[in-house]
Structures are given as C-alpha cells and as structure tokens.
Amino acid sequence: GENVEQHPSTLSVQEGDSAVIKCTYSDSASNYFPWYKQELGKRPQLIIDIRSNVGEKKDQRIAVTLNKTAKHFSLHITETQPEDSAVYFCATGDSNYQLIWGAGTKLIIKP
Amino acid sequence: DSGVTQTPKHLITATGQRVTLRCSPRSGDLSVYWYQQSLDQGLQFLIQYYNGEERAKGNILERFSAQQFPDLHSELNLSSLELGDSALYFCASSVDTASDIQYFGAGTRLSVL
C-alpha cells in the first residue's frame, strides 16, 4: 500500500543554521504534499503545502520542494530559531480519502 | 484556533470502561478524521467520515467505533479500555477529500488507569 518515509527521525541544528527534512513516497497518484508542525502537547498545524503542479513553494523562512520523478519532497527551514523546535510531519494525499503520514521528525534547535 | 472543537480536553478512566469523545468540525467542512497519538509517537489514522458516511478506515480496533451525525459532529466511542489506549486523540476536519487541508482540534487526552 501507500507508504511515506520521513528522515531523519531526529535533527539537531544550531540556532541560525538551516534544517532540511525529507520524505519519500510510493504512490505516484499523490498530488498533495502538506507539512505539519506539532509543538509539545499541542495540535498539529499546517505550516506549508504544495501541489503536484508546482516544484517549489516558499513562505518566509520555510520552503518545500517537490521532485515528482524521484517521488520525494523536502521541508527547508532557514535561519532557525528556538520556536522552530517541534515535531514536523509530512504527508501525501490524492483524490482518495485519507492522508498518508510520515513518522515525524523531532527538530531540536540548539542555542 | 482551528475552528475544530473537541471535548472533553482530558479524560481519566479505568480499564474496562467505555468513553465517548466528541468533535465538532469547522463550519462548512464535511469530512471528519480521527487520529490516535501515543506518547512520542506519530499520528495513527483511525477512521474518516464524510457527510455522515464512513469513508475510510485505518488502524482502528474493533473495540473502537465512530459515527458522524446529521449536524456533522462526530463521536468516537472507545470500549473495554486497556492501559495501552492511553493517548491523545485528535479530530481533524476538511472540506472533502485528502487533497484538502486538514484542520486539527486541540485533542482529548485519555488516561486509562
């Protein structure tokens, strides 16, 4: 069945540096690729998403890139700040009824 | 605030008991999704309803059931509770399909003692 692999499971970066999280997927019909951020004890919140007709999307310090041929997409966070510390989840969706979720990446920003 | 309301926020109960979690989706959203998140784990999709009908099933135990009512609110029923059922249960809603943004409620934290 559909599968989304997310790497790394934990990422520790120095404040101010960049962080990159990558997801690979198996379903070639996937056309929607959201990223959610979940702070400790809080709800997951959408931070950025991309659809399959676009290769890259930016929103201030965050960006998502999509490579449909290779079936992978990545989240890029530049100039990391302490408030970026959280768990990040990628997911894929198509015209079916559920998102397929990655296992999550715990991002730690070191001061 | 996502517009998705979940009640209660916390629930403490004993093994063998039954509980009901409630979710009100965002205004205009027809799809409701239920997820289970155990401590330091990912999001486990349980079940989805669309406009009152079950649409997709994930890793939902037979002891668990859900329904969506005509006013589109949804309830997740957990019975014969076990210690391992202790988790955060999230409800999310979207307009329609999995290509739509899902908005999450604040979750219900269930503790089974």
Tab-separated table of C-alpha atoms in Angstrom:
chain	number	residue	atom	x	y	z
A	1	GLY	CA	0.000	0.000	0.000
A	2	GLU	CA	0.938	3.651	0.075
A	3	ASN	CA	3.925	4.485	2.206
A	4	VAL	CA	5.685	7.677	3.276
A	5	GLU	CA	9.175	7.514	4.728
A	6	GLN	CA	10.461	10.519	6.629
A	7	HIS	CA	14.089	11.227	7.537
A	8	PRO	CA	15.739	11.944	9.835
A	9	SER	CA	13.725	10.949	12.897
A	10	THR	CA	15.650	13.500	14.977
A	11	LEU	CA	17.508	16.558	13.761
A	12	SER	CA	19.577	18.832	15.950
A	13	VAL	CA	20.843	22.106	14.472
A	14	GLN	CA	22.496	25.219	15.801
A	15	GLU	CA	20.280	28.264	16.067
A	16	GLY	CA	20.611	30.281	12.891
A	17	ASP	CA	21.537	27.288	10.745
A	18	SER	CA	19.266	25.614	8.199
A	19	ALA	CA	17.299	22.409	8.671
A	20	VAL	CA	16.151	20.018	5.961
A	21	ILE	CA	13.683	17.169	6.393
A	22	LYS	CA	12.984	14.760	3.552
A	23	CYS	CA	10.081	12.483	2.725
A	24	THR	CA	9.785	9.852	0.055
A	25	TYR	CA	6.507	8.348	-1.076
A	26	SER	CA	5.377	5.380	-3.112
A	27	ASP	CA	2.033	6.336	-4.648
A	28	SER	CA	2.557	8.044	-7.994
A	29	ALA	CA	-1.035	9.332	-7.839
A	30	SER	CA	-0.177	11.570	-4.867
A	31	ASN	CA	-0.817	15.186	-5.736
A	32	TYR	CA	-0.897	16.990	-2.406
A	33	PHE	CA	2.034	17.308	0.000
A	34	PRO	CA	1.452	19.123	3.290
A	35	TRP	CA	3.817	19.684	6.191
A	36	TYR	CA	2.529	19.963	9.735
A	37	LYS	CA	4.280	21.257	12.829
A	38	GLN	CA	3.376	19.928	16.253
A	39	GLU	CA	4.671	21.611	19.364
A	40	LEU	CA	4.783	19.619	22.570
A	41	GLY	CA	1.274	18.810	23.771
A	42	LYS	CA	-0.359	20.864	21.031
A	43	ARG	CA	-2.299	20.097	17.894
A	44	PRO	CA	-0.589	19.558	14.514
A	45	GLN	CA	-0.793	22.714	12.444
A	46	LEU	CA	-0.261	23.100	8.726
A	47	ILE	CA	2.798	25.230	8.017
A	48	ILE	CA	3.125	24.826	4.275
A	49	ASP	CA	1.803	22.638	1.484
A	50	ILE	CA	2.496	22.069	-2.169
A	51	ARG	CA	0.565	20.527	-5.019
A	52	SER	CA	1.989	18.418	-7.790
A	53	ASN	CA	1.871	21.133	-10.443
A	54	VAL	CA	4.423	23.181	-8.504
A	55	GLY	CA	8.082	22.335	-7.844
A	56	GLU	CA	8.794	24.740	-5.001
A	57	LYS	CA	6.915	26.968	-2.628
A	58	LYS	CA	8.259	29.461	-0.108
A	59	ASP	CA	6.778	31.232	2.877
A	60	GLN	CA	9.276	33.454	4.653
A	61	ARG	CA	11.833	31.136	6.305
A	62	ILE	CA	10.222	27.874	5.215
A	63	ALA	CA	10.116	26.260	1.813
A	64	VAL	CA	9.017	22.962	0.350
A	65	THR	CA	10.478	21.374	-2.759
A	66	LEU	CA	8.906	18.544	-4.725
A	67	ASN	CA	10.523	16.097	-7.114
A	68	LYS	CA	7.713	14.022	-8.603
A	69	THR	CA	10.037	11.937	-10.757
A	70	ALA	CA	12.025	10.776	-7.760
A	71	LYS	CA	8.931	10.782	-5.523
A	72	HIS	CA	10.351	12.882	-2.765
A	73	PHE	CA	9.687	16.235	-1.191
A	74	SER	CA	11.570	18.218	1.407
A	75	LEU	CA	10.982	20.883	4.021
A	76	HIS	CA	13.634	23.570	4.331
A	77	ILE	CA	13.812	25.917	7.307
A	78	THR	CA	16.388	28.693	7.141
A	79	GLU	CA	17.756	30.867	9.953
A	80	THR	CA	16.317	28.512	12.560
A	81	GLN	CA	15.010	29.975	15.794
A	82	PRO	CA	14.187	28.387	19.175
A	83	GLU	CA	10.472	28.472	18.358
A	84	ASP	CA	11.123	26.141	15.419
A	85	SER	CA	11.736	23.325	17.914
A	86	ALA	CA	8.874	20.867	17.372
A	87	VAL	CA	7.944	17.648	15.640
A	88	TYR	CA	7.363	18.003	11.913
A	89	PHE	CA	5.173	15.608	9.938
A	90	CYS	CA	4.984	15.233	6.189
A	91	ALA	CA	2.013	13.655	4.456
A	92	THR	CA	0.752	12.843	0.991
A	93	GLY	CA	-2.765	12.914	-0.383
A	94	ASP	CA	-4.571	12.204	-3.604
A	95	SER	CA	-8.196	12.087	-4.617
A	96	ASN	CA	-8.788	9.362	-2.056
A	97	TYR	CA	-9.971	9.874	1.447
A	98	GLN	CA	-7.026	9.888	3.796
A	99	LEU	CA	-3.611	11.447	4.070
A	100	ILE	CA	-0.668	9.086	4.363
A	101	TRP	CA	1.586	10.377	7.137
A	102	GLY	CA	5.296	10.199	7.736
A	103	ALA	CA	6.530	9.112	11.169
A	104	GLY	CA	7.683	12.592	12.143
A	105	THR	CA	10.972	14.418	12.705
A	106	LYS	CA	11.873	15.908	16.054
A	107	LEU	CA	13.706	19.164	15.355
A	108	ILE	CA	15.895	20.482	18.159
A	109	ILE	CA	17.337	23.983	17.897
A	110	LYS	CA	20.471	24.357	19.991
A	111	PRO	CA	21.155	27.831	21.409
B	1	ASP	CA	-7.909	28.440	16.925
B	2	SER	CA	-8.531	25.977	14.086
B	3	GLY	CA	-12.318	26.061	14.350
B	4	VAL	CA	-12.428	22.358	15.244
B	5	THR	CA	-13.769	21.737	18.744
B	6	GLN	CA	-13.053	18.624	20.766
B	7	THR	CA	-14.484	17.702	24.128
B	8	PRO	CA	-13.504	16.800	26.727
B	9	LYS	CA	-9.910	18.027	26.903
B	10	HIS	CA	-8.937	15.425	29.451
B	11	LEU	CA	-10.464	12.115	30.403
B	12	ILE	CA	-9.334	9.797	33.170
B	13	THR	CA	-10.949	6.404	33.439
B	14	ALA	CA	-10.305	2.836	34.462
B	15	THR	CA	-9.575	-0.297	32.472
B	16	GLY	CA	-12.657	-1.993	31.101
B	17	GLN	CA	-14.654	1.217	30.917
B	18	ARG	CA	-16.203	2.942	27.899
B	19	VAL	CA	-15.795	6.586	26.895
B	20	THR	CA	-17.082	8.875	24.183
B	21	LEU	CA	-15.029	11.631	22.576
B	22	ARG	CA	-16.783	14.388	20.702
B	23	CYS	CA	-15.727	16.535	17.759
B	24	SER	CA	-17.354	19.477	16.008
B	25	PRO	CA	-15.780	20.241	12.628
B	26	ARG	CA	-15.113	23.649	11.138
B	27	SER	CA	-18.121	25.326	9.636
B	28	GLY	CA	-18.531	24.084	6.071
B	29	ASP	CA	-16.280	21.033	6.435
B	30	LEU	CA	-17.933	17.744	5.575
B	31	SER	CA	-15.088	15.352	6.385
B	32	VAL	CA	-14.032	14.353	9.872
B	33	TYR	CA	-10.927	12.307	10.647
B	34	TRP	CA	-9.928	10.661	13.916
B	35	TYR	CA	-6.303	10.058	14.889
B	36	GLN	CA	-4.608	8.418	17.840
B	37	GLN	CA	-1.223	9.658	19.060
B	38	SER	CA	0.523	7.699	21.781
B	39	LEU	CA	3.346	9.286	23.755
B	40	ASP	CA	6.180	10.415	21.457
B	41	GLN	CA	4.606	8.599	18.539
B	42	GLY	CA	3.278	9.622	15.173
B	43	LEU	CA	-0.299	10.142	14.069
B	44	GLN	CA	-2.207	6.898	13.618
B	45	PHE	CA	-5.204	7.356	11.353
B	46	LEU	CA	-8.276	5.634	12.770
B	47	ILE	CA	-11.282	6.471	10.640
B	48	GLN	CA	-12.846	9.091	8.390
B	49	TYR	CA	-16.442	10.177	7.882
B	50	TYR	CA	-17.841	12.277	5.099
B	51	ASN	CA	-21.279	13.839	5.376
B	52	GLY	CA	-22.475	11.141	7.727
B	53	GLU	CA	-20.991	8.142	5.934
B	54	GLU	CA	-17.870	6.160	6.782
B	55	ARG	CA	-15.322	6.764	4.038
B	56	ALA	CA	-12.025	5.267	5.088
B	57	LYS	CA	-10.758	3.055	7.831
B	58	GLY	CA	-7.260	2.901	9.217
B	59	ASN	CA	-5.813	1.044	12.176
B	60	ILE	CA	-8.963	1.176	14.259
B	61	LEU	CA	-9.517	-1.556	16.817
B	62	GLU	CA	-12.798	-3.454	16.899
B	63	ARG	CA	-13.350	-2.059	20.416
B	64	PHE	CA	-13.481	1.414	18.881
B	65	SER	CA	-16.303	2.815	16.793
B	66	ALA	CA	-17.312	6.186	15.467
B	67	GLN	CA	-20.187	7.951	13.813
B	68	GLN	CA	-20.992	11.296	12.243
B	69	PHE	CA	-24.364	12.851	12.916
B	70	PRO	CA	-26.619	14.904	10.614
B	71	ASP	CA	-25.264	18.132	12.118
B	72	LEU	CA	-21.794	16.820	11.101
B	73	HIS	CA	-20.389	16.486	14.593
B	74	SER	CA	-18.687	13.177	15.229
B	75	GLU	CA	-18.198	10.899	18.193
B	76	LEU	CA	-15.503	8.305	18.797
B	77	ASN	CA	-16.504	5.534	21.173
B	78	LEU	CA	-13.799	3.541	22.941
B	79	SER	CA	-14.880	0.483	24.903
B	80	SER	CA	-13.278	-2.217	27.066
B	81	LEU	CA	-10.449	0.218	27.622
B	82	GLU	CA	-6.926	-1.041	28.181
B	83	LEU	CA	-3.871	0.710	29.591
B	84	GLY	CA	-2.436	0.899	26.071
B	85	ASP	CA	-5.355	3.010	24.903
B	86	SER	CA	-3.967	5.943	26.874
B	87	ALA	CA	-3.129	8.536	24.227
B	88	LEU	CA	-4.017	11.853	22.668
B	89	TYR	CA	-6.979	11.532	20.335
B	90	PHE	CA	-7.224	14.167	17.659
B	91	CYS	CA	-10.081	15.018	15.420
B	92	ALA	CA	-9.469	16.870	12.159
B	93	SER	CA	-11.826	18.209	9.545
B	94	SER	CA	-11.540	19.155	5.898
B	95	VAL	CA	-13.837	20.281	3.150
B	96	ASP	CA	-13.852	16.988	1.280
B	97	THR	CA	-11.002	14.765	0.167
B	98	ALA	CA	-7.454	14.098	1.307
B	99	SER	CA	-6.288	16.802	-1.085
B	100	ASP	CA	-7.851	19.374	1.179
B	101	ILE	CA	-6.194	20.943	4.184
B	102	GLN	CA	-6.959	19.147	7.425
B	103	TYR	CA	-7.533	21.327	10.471
B	104	PHE	CA	-6.949	19.694	13.818
B	105	GLY	CA	-8.753	20.105	17.093
B	106	ALA	CA	-6.841	20.527	20.343
B	107	GLY	CA	-7.243	16.854	21.154
B	108	THR	CA	-8.595	14.785	24.017
B	109	ARG	CA	-6.018	13.314	26.352
B	110	LEU	CA	-7.224	9.939	27.564
B	111	SER	CA	-5.618	8.331	30.577
B	112	VAL	CA	-6.616	4.760	31.372
B	113	LEU	CA	-5.593	3.738	34.891
